[in-house]
């Protein structure tokens, strides 16, 4: 009896695995299709100067409005694109669309674009794609920031370092995204050419719970500043968090309190004639 149960259970899991595989194959074919038919979208979330409350730019976030499933979260479809190799084409689409959009904003508003480690796999490719996106949009390179993650810095150190130097050479800036969550190594902060550290949302959220978090935030800020980098805090949802992060010296704030990701025709700087005076 136990045996039969065991086999039954096994078959059950087997079928589930099969279903999951099918589901992923279908989703991945649909993603390929969405990219080919220009059905993906970019939303933009405001980045706010902590001192003045002015909008200084936006982060571009990929969106997939699926005809049956609704909005598929990027955590799902970006990972899928990474596994299937679609990420290179998707990444190029994001870069081009983000630069094209940002070129219509009043200067000096910036745009930040997320890069996946997979986009660094072919030597020389990423700098070429960025250079093309800048050229065809006419966006000034200093208005483009590229967000990388620490996982990129873990392997293939030399080629990645070369790619980051090439990108910097184009005049764009580099931000380390989600800092403090992964294998945060202090060596990353000096070994790689970085202009900005984005403190992960986790710090913002834990700030009120434990005084130790404030010590870490303050220390990362002083270290970053001493190394010539700026600091952005992610996930700002409350006024108390905004004030604490500003008091700790964070330069730029990002979060639902200051503005949710929105379609390009609904960005807050457009509510105001003068982007410099725009407040959310
Ligand atoms: P990320 O780059 O760290 O982007 C910030 C994420 O935090 C976004 O989620 C944003 O909507 C969310 N967020 C912003 N403010 C708040 C807040 O106050 N509270 C909370 N709870 N969340 C907040 P989203 O759009 O779901 O994107 C998730 C991740 O997917 C991004 O994290 C990024 O790693 C990845 N991603 C998104 N678009 C792209 C893309 O075009 N290319 C690549 N490679 N990755 C992307
Ligand atoms: Mg990001
Ligand atoms: Mg982030
Ligand atoms: Mg994050």
Tab-separated table of N, CA, C and O and ligand atoms in Angstrom, residues 59 114 147 177-179 181 198-202 234-235, ligand 4:
chain	number	residue	atom	x	y	z
A	59	UNK	N	13.633	55.586	-13.474
A	59	UNK	CA	14.131	54.248	-13.793
A	59	UNK	C	13.146	53.578	-14.740
A	59	UNK	O	11.932	53.580	-14.482
A	114	UNK	N	18.010	48.899	-16.403
A	114	UNK	CA	18.539	47.695	-15.754
A	114	UNK	C	19.203	46.779	-16.773
A	114	UNK	O	18.641	46.516	-17.831
A	147	UNK	N	22.075	50.170	-14.677
A	147	UNK	CA	22.059	49.497	-13.374
A	147	UNK	C	22.509	48.049	-13.533
A	147	UNK	O	21.932	47.290	-14.306
A	177	UNK	N	22.865	48.112	-8.410
A	177	UNK	CA	21.481	47.984	-7.971
A	177	UNK	C	21.389	47.019	-6.779
A	177	UNK	O	22.234	46.134	-6.636
A	178	UNK	N	20.379	47.200	-5.965
A	178	UNK	CA	20.057	46.238	-4.893
A	178	UNK	C	21.245	45.971	-3.984
A	178	UNK	O	21.436	44.847	-3.521
A	179	UNK	N	22.058	46.992	-3.730
A	179	UNK	CA	23.259	46.779	-2.927
A	179	UNK	C	22.892	46.357	-1.501
A	179	UNK	O	21.990	46.919	-0.880
A	181	UNK	N	22.115	43.158	-0.575
A	181	UNK	CA	21.292	41.956	-0.449
A	181	UNK	C	22.072	40.690	-0.746
A	181	UNK	O	21.853	39.655	-0.136
A	198	UNK	N	22.854	51.765	-5.252
A	198	UNK	CA	21.431	51.799	-4.901
A	198	UNK	C	21.192	50.826	-3.761
A	198	UNK	O	21.315	49.611	-3.925
A	199	UNK	N	20.899	51.399	-2.613
A	199	UNK	CA	20.677	50.587	-1.414
A	199	UNK	C	19.364	49.845	-1.541
A	199	UNK	O	18.317	50.451	-1.809
A	200	UNK	N	19.412	48.563	-1.334
A	200	UNK	CA	18.204	47.763	-1.521
A	200	UNK	C	17.078	48.185	-0.589
A	200	UNK	O	17.295	48.668	0.523
A	201	UNK	N	15.878	47.956	-1.078
A	201	UNK	CA	14.637	48.243	-0.355
A	201	UNK	C	14.620	47.656	1.057
A	201	UNK	O	14.006	48.205	1.968
A	202	UNK	N	15.308	46.537	1.223
A	202	UNK	CA	15.365	45.884	2.530
A	202	UNK	C	15.854	46.845	3.624
A	202	UNK	O	15.346	46.836	4.747
A	234	UNK	N	16.185	52.795	-2.249
A	234	UNK	CA	15.005	52.238	-2.920
A	234	UNK	C	13.883	51.960	-1.930
A	234	UNK	O	14.125	51.817	-0.735
A	235	UNK	N	12.692	51.871	-2.433
A	235	UNK	CA	11.561	51.362	-1.653
A	235	UNK	C	11.050	52.311	-0.591
A	235	UNK	O	10.556	51.878	0.450
B	4	LIG	MG1	15.417	46.028	-5.812
